[in-house]
JSON list of C-alpha atoms in Angstrom, two decimals:
[
{"chain": "A", "resi": 10, "resn": "MET", "atom": "CA", "xyz": [-54.16, 93.22, -159.95]},
{"chain": "A", "resi": 11, "resn": "HIS", "atom": "CA", "xyz": [-55.21, 91.92, -156.58]},
{"chain": "A", "resi": 12, "resn": "LEU", "atom": "CA", "xyz": [-54.08, 89.21, -154.21]},
{"chain": "A", "resi": 13, "resn": "SER", "atom": "CA", "xyz": [-56.26, 86.30, -153.22]},
{"chain": "A", "resi": 14, "resn": "GLN", "atom": "CA", "xyz": [-56.84, 85.40, -149.60]},
{"chain": "A", "resi": 15, "resn": "GLU", "atom": "CA", "xyz": [-54.78, 82.25, -150.16]},
{"chain": "A", "resi": 16, "resn": "GLN", "atom": "CA", "xyz": [-51.85, 84.28, -151.53]},
{"chain": "A", "resi": 17, "resn": "ILE", "atom": "CA", "xyz": [-52.00, 86.67, -148.58]},
{"chain": "A", "resi": 18, "resn": "ASP", "atom": "CA", "xyz": [-52.07, 83.75, -146.15]},
{"chain": "A", "resi": 19, "resn": "LEU", "atom": "CA", "xyz": [-49.04, 82.14, -147.83]},
{"chain": "A", "resi": 20, "resn": "ILE", "atom": "CA", "xyz": [-47.10, 85.40, -147.70]},
{"chain": "A", "resi": 21, "resn": "ARG", "atom": "CA", "xyz": [-47.96, 86.02, -144.06]},
{"chain": "A", "resi": 22, "resn": "LYS", "atom": "CA", "xyz": [-47.11, 82.46, -143.04]},
{"chain": "A", "resi": 23, "resn": "SER", "atom": "CA", "xyz": [-43.80, 82.44, -144.89]},
{"chain": "A", "resi": 24, "resn": "PHE", "atom": "CA", "xyz": [-42.86, 85.82, -143.47]},
{"chain": "A", "resi": 25, "resn": "ALA", "atom": "CA", "xyz": [-43.68, 84.57, -139.97]},
{"chain": "A", "resi": 26, "resn": "ASP", "atom": "CA", "xyz": [-41.55, 81.48, -140.68]},
{"chain": "A", "resi": 27, "resn": "MET", "atom": "CA", "xyz": [-38.59, 83.78, -141.32]},
{"chain": "A", "resi": 28, "resn": "MET", "atom": "CA", "xyz": [-39.02, 85.40, -137.91]},
{"chain": "A", "resi": 29, "resn": "PRO", "atom": "CA", "xyz": [-37.08, 85.46, -135.74]},
{"chain": "A", "resi": 30, "resn": "MET", "atom": "CA", "xyz": [-34.92, 86.22, -138.67]},
{"chain": "A", "resi": 31, "resn": "ASP", "atom": "CA", "xyz": [-31.35, 85.24, -139.11]},
{"chain": "A", "resi": 32, "resn": "PRO", "atom": "CA", "xyz": [-29.46, 88.53, -138.88]},
{"chain": "A", "resi": 33, "resn": "ALA", "atom": "CA", "xyz": [-27.70, 87.60, -142.13]},
{"chain": "A", "resi": 34, "resn": "VAL", "atom": "CA", "xyz": [-30.93, 87.82, -144.17]},
{"chain": "A", "resi": 35, "resn": "PRO", "atom": "CA", "xyz": [-30.82, 91.58, -144.82]},
{"chain": "A", "resi": 36, "resn": "GLY", "atom": "CA", "xyz": [-27.12, 91.27, -145.65]},
{"chain": "A", "resi": 37, "resn": "HIS", "atom": "CA", "xyz": [-27.97, 88.59, -148.19]},
{"chain": "A", "resi": 38, "resn": "LEU", "atom": "CA", "xyz": [-30.61, 90.87, -149.71]},
{"chain": "A", "resi": 39, "resn": "TYR", "atom": "CA", "xyz": [-28.20, 93.75, -150.22]},
{"chain": "A", "resi": 40, "resn": "ALA", "atom": "CA", "xyz": [-25.32, 91.54, -151.36]},
{"chain": "A", "resi": 41, "resn": "ARG", "atom": "CA", "xyz": [-27.63, 90.17, -154.05]},
{"chain": "A", "resi": 42, "resn": "LEU", "atom": "CA", "xyz": [-28.89, 93.66, -154.94]},
{"chain": "A", "resi": 43, "resn": "PHE", "atom": "CA", "xyz": [-25.31, 94.90, -155.37]},
{"chain": "A", "resi": 44, "resn": "GLU", "atom": "CA", "xyz": [-24.53, 91.90, -157.60]},
{"chain": "A", "resi": 45, "resn": "LEU", "atom": "CA", "xyz": [-27.46, 92.84, -159.82]},
{"chain": "A", "resi": 46, "resn": "ALA", "atom": "CA", "xyz": [-27.05, 96.63, -159.62]},
{"chain": "A", "resi": 47, "resn": "PRO", "atom": "CA", "xyz": [-23.58, 97.61, -158.35]},
{"chain": "A", "resi": 48, "resn": "GLU", "atom": "CA", "xyz": [-24.36, 101.28, -158.98]},
{"chain": "A", "resi": 49, "resn": "ALA", "atom": "CA", "xyz": [-27.05, 101.14, -156.25]},
{"chain": "A", "resi": 50, "resn": "ARG", "atom": "CA", "xyz": [-24.38, 100.76, -153.56]},
{"chain": "A", "resi": 51, "resn": "GLY", "atom": "CA", "xyz": [-23.84, 104.52, -153.54]},
{"chain": "A", "resi": 52, "resn": "LEU", "atom": "CA", "xyz": [-27.35, 105.08, -152.17]},
{"chain": "A", "resi": 53, "resn": "PHE", "atom": "CA", "xyz": [-26.50, 103.53, -148.82]},
{"chain": "A", "resi": 54, "resn": "HIS", "atom": "CA", "xyz": [-24.76, 106.23, -146.84]},
{"chain": "A", "resi": 55, "resn": "ALA", "atom": "CA", "xyz": [-26.13, 105.00, -143.50]},
{"chain": "A", "resi": 56, "resn": "GLY", "atom": "CA", "xyz": [-24.76, 101.51, -144.00]},
{"chain": "A", "resi": 57, "resn": "VAL", "atom": "CA", "xyz": [-26.30, 98.30, -145.16]},
{"chain": "A", "resi": 58, "resn": "ASP", "atom": "CA", "xyz": [-26.93, 96.90, -141.67]},
{"chain": "A", "resi": 59, "resn": "ARG", "atom": "CA", "xyz": [-29.13, 99.80, -140.64]},
{"chain": "A", "resi": 60, "resn": "GLN", "atom": "CA", "xyz": [-30.83, 99.93, -144.04]},
{"chain": "A", "resi": 61, "resn": "GLY", "atom": "CA", "xyz": [-31.42, 96.18, -143.95]},
{"chain": "A", "resi": 62, "resn": "ALA", "atom": "CA", "xyz": [-33.16, 96.42, -140.59]},
{"chain": "A", "resi": 63, "resn": "MET", "atom": "CA", "xyz": [-35.33, 99.28, -141.89]},
{"chain": "A", "resi": 64, "resn": "PHE", "atom": "CA", "xyz": [-36.16, 97.33, -145.06]},
{"chain": "A", "resi": 65, "resn": "MET", "atom": "CA", "xyz": [-37.23, 94.25, -143.10]},
{"chain": "A", "resi": 66, "resn": "GLU", "atom": "CA", "xyz": [-39.34, 96.41, -140.79]},
{"chain": "A", "resi": 67, "resn": "ALA", "atom": "CA", "xyz": [-41.02, 98.03, -143.81]},
{"chain": "A", "resi": 68, "resn": "LEU", "atom": "CA", "xyz": [-41.54, 94.60, -145.36]},
{"chain": "A", "resi": 69, "resn": "GLY", "atom": "CA", "xyz": [-43.26, 93.50, -142.16]},
{"chain": "A", "resi": 70, "resn": "VAL", "atom": "CA", "xyz": [-45.59, 96.50, -142.35]},
{"chain": "A", "resi": 71, "resn": "ILE", "atom": "CA", "xyz": [-46.35, 95.70, -145.98]},
{"chain": "A", "resi": 72, "resn": "VAL", "atom": "CA", "xyz": [-47.04, 92.04, -145.22]},
{"chain": "A", "resi": 73, "resn": "GLY", "atom": "CA", "xyz": [-49.28, 93.08, -142.35]},
{"chain": "A", "resi": 74, "resn": "GLY", "atom": "CA", "xyz": [-51.14, 95.51, -144.62]},
{"chain": "A", "resi": 75, "resn": "LEU", "atom": "CA", "xyz": [-51.96, 93.09, -147.42]},
{"chain": "A", "resi": 76, "resn": "TYR", "atom": "CA", "xyz": [-55.51, 92.65, -146.13]},
{"chain": "A", "resi": 77, "resn": "ASP", "atom": "CA", "xyz": [-56.21, 96.36, -146.76]},
{"chain": "A", "resi": 78, "resn": "ILE", "atom": "CA", "xyz": [-54.59, 96.82, -150.14]},
{"chain": "A", "resi": 79, "resn": "GLU", "atom": "CA", "xyz": [-55.95, 100.32, -150.80]},
{"chain": "A", "resi": 80, "resn": "THR", "atom": "CA", "xyz": [-54.45, 101.71, -147.59]},
{"chain": "A", "resi": 81, "resn": "LEU", "atom": "CA", "xyz": [-51.24, 99.80, -148.25]},
{"chain": "A", "resi": 82, "resn": "GLN", "atom": "CA", "xyz": [-50.97, 101.20, -151.76]},
{"chain": "A", "resi": 83, "resn": "GLU", "atom": "CA", "xyz": [-51.35, 104.74, -150.44]},
{"chain": "A", "resi": 84, "resn": "MET", "atom": "CA", "xyz": [-48.56, 104.07, -147.94]},
{"chain": "A", "resi": 85, "resn": "VAL", "atom": "CA", "xyz": [-46.19, 102.71, -150.59]},
{"chain": "A", "resi": 86, "resn": "ARG", "atom": "CA", "xyz": [-46.94, 105.64, -152.90]},
{"chain": "A", "resi": 87, "resn": "THR", "atom": "CA", "xyz": [-45.64, 107.93, -150.17]},
{"chain": "A", "resi": 88, "resn": "LEU", "atom": "CA", "xyz": [-42.64, 105.64, -149.72]},
{"chain": "A", "resi": 89, "resn": "ALA", "atom": "CA", "xyz": [-41.98, 105.81, -153.46]},
{"chain": "A", "resi": 90, "resn": "HIS", "atom": "CA", "xyz": [-41.80, 109.60, -153.41]},
{"chain": "A", "resi": 91, "resn": "ARG", "atom": "CA", "xyz": [-39.28, 109.47, -150.56]},
{"chain": "A", "resi": 92, "resn": "HIS", "atom": "CA", "xyz": [-37.18, 106.99, -152.53]},
{"chain": "A", "resi": 93, "resn": "VAL", "atom": "CA", "xyz": [-37.01, 109.40, -155.47]},
{"chain": "A", "resi": 94, "resn": "ALA", "atom": "CA", "xyz": [-35.63, 112.03, -153.11]},
{"chain": "A", "resi": 95, "resn": "TYR", "atom": "CA", "xyz": [-32.98, 109.51, -151.96]},
{"chain": "A", "resi": 96, "resn": "GLY", "atom": "CA", "xyz": [-31.86, 109.00, -155.56]},
{"chain": "A", "resi": 97, "resn": "VAL", "atom": "CA", "xyz": [-33.50, 105.64, -156.25]},
{"chain": "A", "resi": 98, "resn": "LYS", "atom": "CA", "xyz": [-33.96, 105.16, -159.99]},
{"chain": "A", "resi": 99, "resn": "ALA", "atom": "CA", "xyz": [-36.75, 103.24, -161.70]},
{"chain": "A", "resi": 100, "resn": "GLU", "atom": "CA", "xyz": [-34.25, 100.75, -163.10]},
{"chain": "A", "resi": 101, "resn": "TYR", "atom": "CA", "xyz": [-33.31, 99.63, -159.56]},
{"chain": "A", "resi": 102, "resn": "TYR", "atom": "CA", "xyz": [-36.80, 98.27, -158.86]},
{"chain": "A", "resi": 103, "resn": "PRO", "atom": "CA", "xyz": [-36.54, 95.01, -160.80]},
{"chain": "A", "resi": 104, "resn": "HIS", "atom": "CA", "xyz": [-33.14, 94.36, -159.25]},
{"chain": "A", "resi": 105, "resn": "LEU", "atom": "CA", "xyz": [-34.46, 94.82, -155.73]},
{"chain": "A", "resi": 106, "resn": "CYS", "atom": "CA", "xyz": [-37.48, 92.67, -156.56]},
{"chain": "A", "resi": 107, "resn": "GLN", "atom": "CA", "xyz": [-35.24, 89.87, -157.80]},
{"chain": "A", "resi": 108, "resn": "ALA", "atom": "CA", "xyz": [-32.91, 90.26, -154.82]},
{"chain": "A", "resi": 109, "resn": "LEU", "atom": "CA", "xyz": [-35.90, 89.98, -152.47]},
{"chain": "A", "resi": 110, "resn": "VAL", "atom": "CA", "xyz": [-37.22, 86.83, -154.14]},
{"chain": "A", "resi": 111, "resn": "ASP", "atom": "CA", "xyz": [-33.73, 85.31, -154.09]},
{"chain": "A", "resi": 112, "resn": "THR", "atom": "CA", "xyz": [-33.37, 86.21, -150.41]},
{"chain": "A", "resi": 113, "resn": "LEU", "atom": "CA", "xyz": [-36.74, 84.71, -149.53]},
{"chain": "A", "resi": 114, "resn": "ALA", "atom": "CA", "xyz": [-35.77, 81.52, -151.35]},
{"chain": "A", "resi": 115, "resn": "HIS", "atom": "CA", "xyz": [-32.47, 81.44, -149.46]},
{"chain": "A", "resi": 116, "resn": "ALA", "atom": "CA", "xyz": [-34.03, 82.15, -146.05]},
{"chain": "A", "resi": 117, "resn": "LEU", "atom": "CA", "xyz": [-37.03, 79.83, -146.41]},
{"chain": "A", "resi": 118, "resn": "GLY", "atom": "CA", "xyz": [-35.40, 76.94, -148.25]},
{"chain": "A", "resi": 119, "resn": "ASP", "atom": "CA", "xyz": [-37.91, 74.18, -149.03]},
{"chain": "A", "resi": 120, "resn": "ARG", "atom": "CA", "xyz": [-40.73, 76.25, -147.52]},
{"chain": "A", "resi": 121, "resn": "PHE", "atom": "CA", "xyz": [-40.41, 78.62, -150.49]},
{"chain": "A", "resi": 122, "resn": "ASP", "atom": "CA", "xyz": [-42.35, 76.32, -152.78]},
{"chain": "A", "resi": 123, "resn": "ALA", "atom": "CA", "xyz": [-43.90, 77.23, -156.14]},
{"chain": "A", "resi": 124, "resn": "GLU", "atom": "CA", "xyz": [-47.15, 78.50, -154.60]},
{"chain": "A", "resi": 125, "resn": "THR", "atom": "CA", "xyz": [-45.35, 80.64, -152.04]},
{"chain": "A", "resi": 126, "resn": "ARG", "atom": "CA", "xyz": [-43.00, 82.01, -154.70]},
{"chain": "A", "resi": 127, "resn": "ALA", "atom": "CA", "xyz": [-45.98, 82.87, -156.93]},
{"chain": "A", "resi": 128, "resn": "ALA", "atom": "CA", "xyz": [-47.77, 84.61, -154.05]},
{"chain": "A", "resi": 129, "resn": "TRP", "atom": "CA", "xyz": [-44.70, 86.69, -153.17]},
{"chain": "A", "resi": 130, "resn": "SER", "atom": "CA", "xyz": [-44.06, 87.50, -156.84]},
{"chain": "A", "resi": 131, "resn": "ALA", "atom": "CA", "xyz": [-47.65, 88.74, -157.21]},
{"chain": "A", "resi": 132, "resn": "ALA", "atom": "CA", "xyz": [-47.37, 90.90, -154.10]},
{"chain": "A", "resi": 133, "resn": "ILE", "atom": "CA", "xyz": [-43.96, 92.27, -155.04]},
{"chain": "A", "resi": 134, "resn": "THR", "atom": "CA", "xyz": [-45.21, 93.08, -158.53]},
{"chain": "A", "resi": 135, "resn": "LEU", "atom": "CA", "xyz": [-48.26, 94.85, -157.13]},
{"chain": "A", "resi": 136, "resn": "ILE", "atom": "CA", "xyz": [-46.24, 96.92, -154.66]},
{"chain": "A", "resi": 137, "resn": "SER", "atom": "CA", "xyz": [-43.44, 97.68, -157.14]},
{"chain": "A", "resi": 138, "resn": "THR", "atom": "CA", "xyz": [-45.86, 98.70, -159.85]},
{"chain": "A", "resi": 139, "resn": "THR", "atom": "CA", "xyz": [-47.69, 100.97, -157.41]},
{"chain": "A", "resi": 140, "resn": "MET", "atom": "CA", "xyz": [-44.41, 102.56, -156.38]},
{"chain": "A", "resi": 141, "resn": "LEU", "atom": "CA", "xyz": [-43.14, 102.97, -159.94]},
{"chain": "A", "resi": 142, "resn": "VAL", "atom": "CA", "xyz": [-46.35, 104.60, -161.14]},
{"chain": "A", "resi": 143, "resn": "ALA", "atom": "CA", "xyz": [-46.33, 106.96, -158.15]},
{"chain": "A", "resi": 144, "resn": "ALA", "atom": "CA", "xyz": [-42.65, 107.87, -158.39]},
{"chain": "A", "resi": 145, "resn": "TYR", "atom": "CA", "xyz": [-42.27, 107.98, -162.16]},
{"chain": "A", "resi": 146, "resn": "PRO", "atom": "CA", "xyz": [-45.77, 108.58, -163.59]},
{"chain": "A", "resi": 147, "resn": "ASP", "atom": "CA", "xyz": [-44.50, 109.47, -167.04]},
{"chain": "A", "resi": 148, "resn": "ASP", "atom": "CA", "xyz": [-41.70, 106.91, -167.24]},
{"chain": "A", "resi": 149, "resn": "HIS", "atom": "CA", "xyz": [-42.76, 103.37, -166.44]},
{"chain": "A", "resi": 150, "resn": "THR", "atom": "CA", "xyz": [-43.62, 100.28, -168.43]},
{"chain": "A", "resi": 151, "resn": "ASP", "atom": "CA", "xyz": [-44.71, 96.77, -167.65]},
{"chain": "A", "resi": 152, "resn": "ALA", "atom": "CA", "xyz": [-41.28, 95.65, -168.87]},
{"chain": "A", "resi": 153, "resn": "ASP", "atom": "CA", "xyz": [-39.76, 97.31, -165.79]},
{"chain": "A", "resi": 154, "resn": "LEU", "atom": "CA", "xyz": [-40.84, 94.25, -163.82]},
{"chain": "A", "resi": 155, "resn": "SER", "atom": "CA", "xyz": [-39.76, 91.53, -166.24]},
{"chain": "A", "resi": 156, "resn": "TRP", "atom": "CA", "xyz": [-37.96, 89.82, -163.34]},
{"chain": "A", "resi": 157, "resn": "ALA", "atom": "CA", "xyz": [-41.30, 88.28, -162.29]},
{"chain": "A", "resi": 158, "resn": "SER", "atom": "CA", "xyz": [-41.76, 86.17, -165.39]}
]
């Protein structure tokens, strides 16, 4: 799977549109995640505010790296291994993916049109699949990301 130049441009523009970000955006992301996967709440010992800021920073790095997908994939593979050490389970991935899409829709409103949603879904699927394969090489399936359909 790869992203087209148009998809990358849509993602970068919509991410820029979210910045400066409403401080409530990361809170919305984690509130939605905990609705979908309440058991994930136990992973956040440092607090959701700090984690939310770190997530948005990482998302910015990912968005900025979409033009060099091979380098980006290597970076997220490393990130995936760290997440295993933190206790993140494979089954949390689709929940976080859905929470992220829902948060983008909330934050961007009408600017999160069908094309932008499709571009983000493609990117999130690519990154999540890369992370799942790296973190759980013997235990992943395409069904893990059924949220995207």
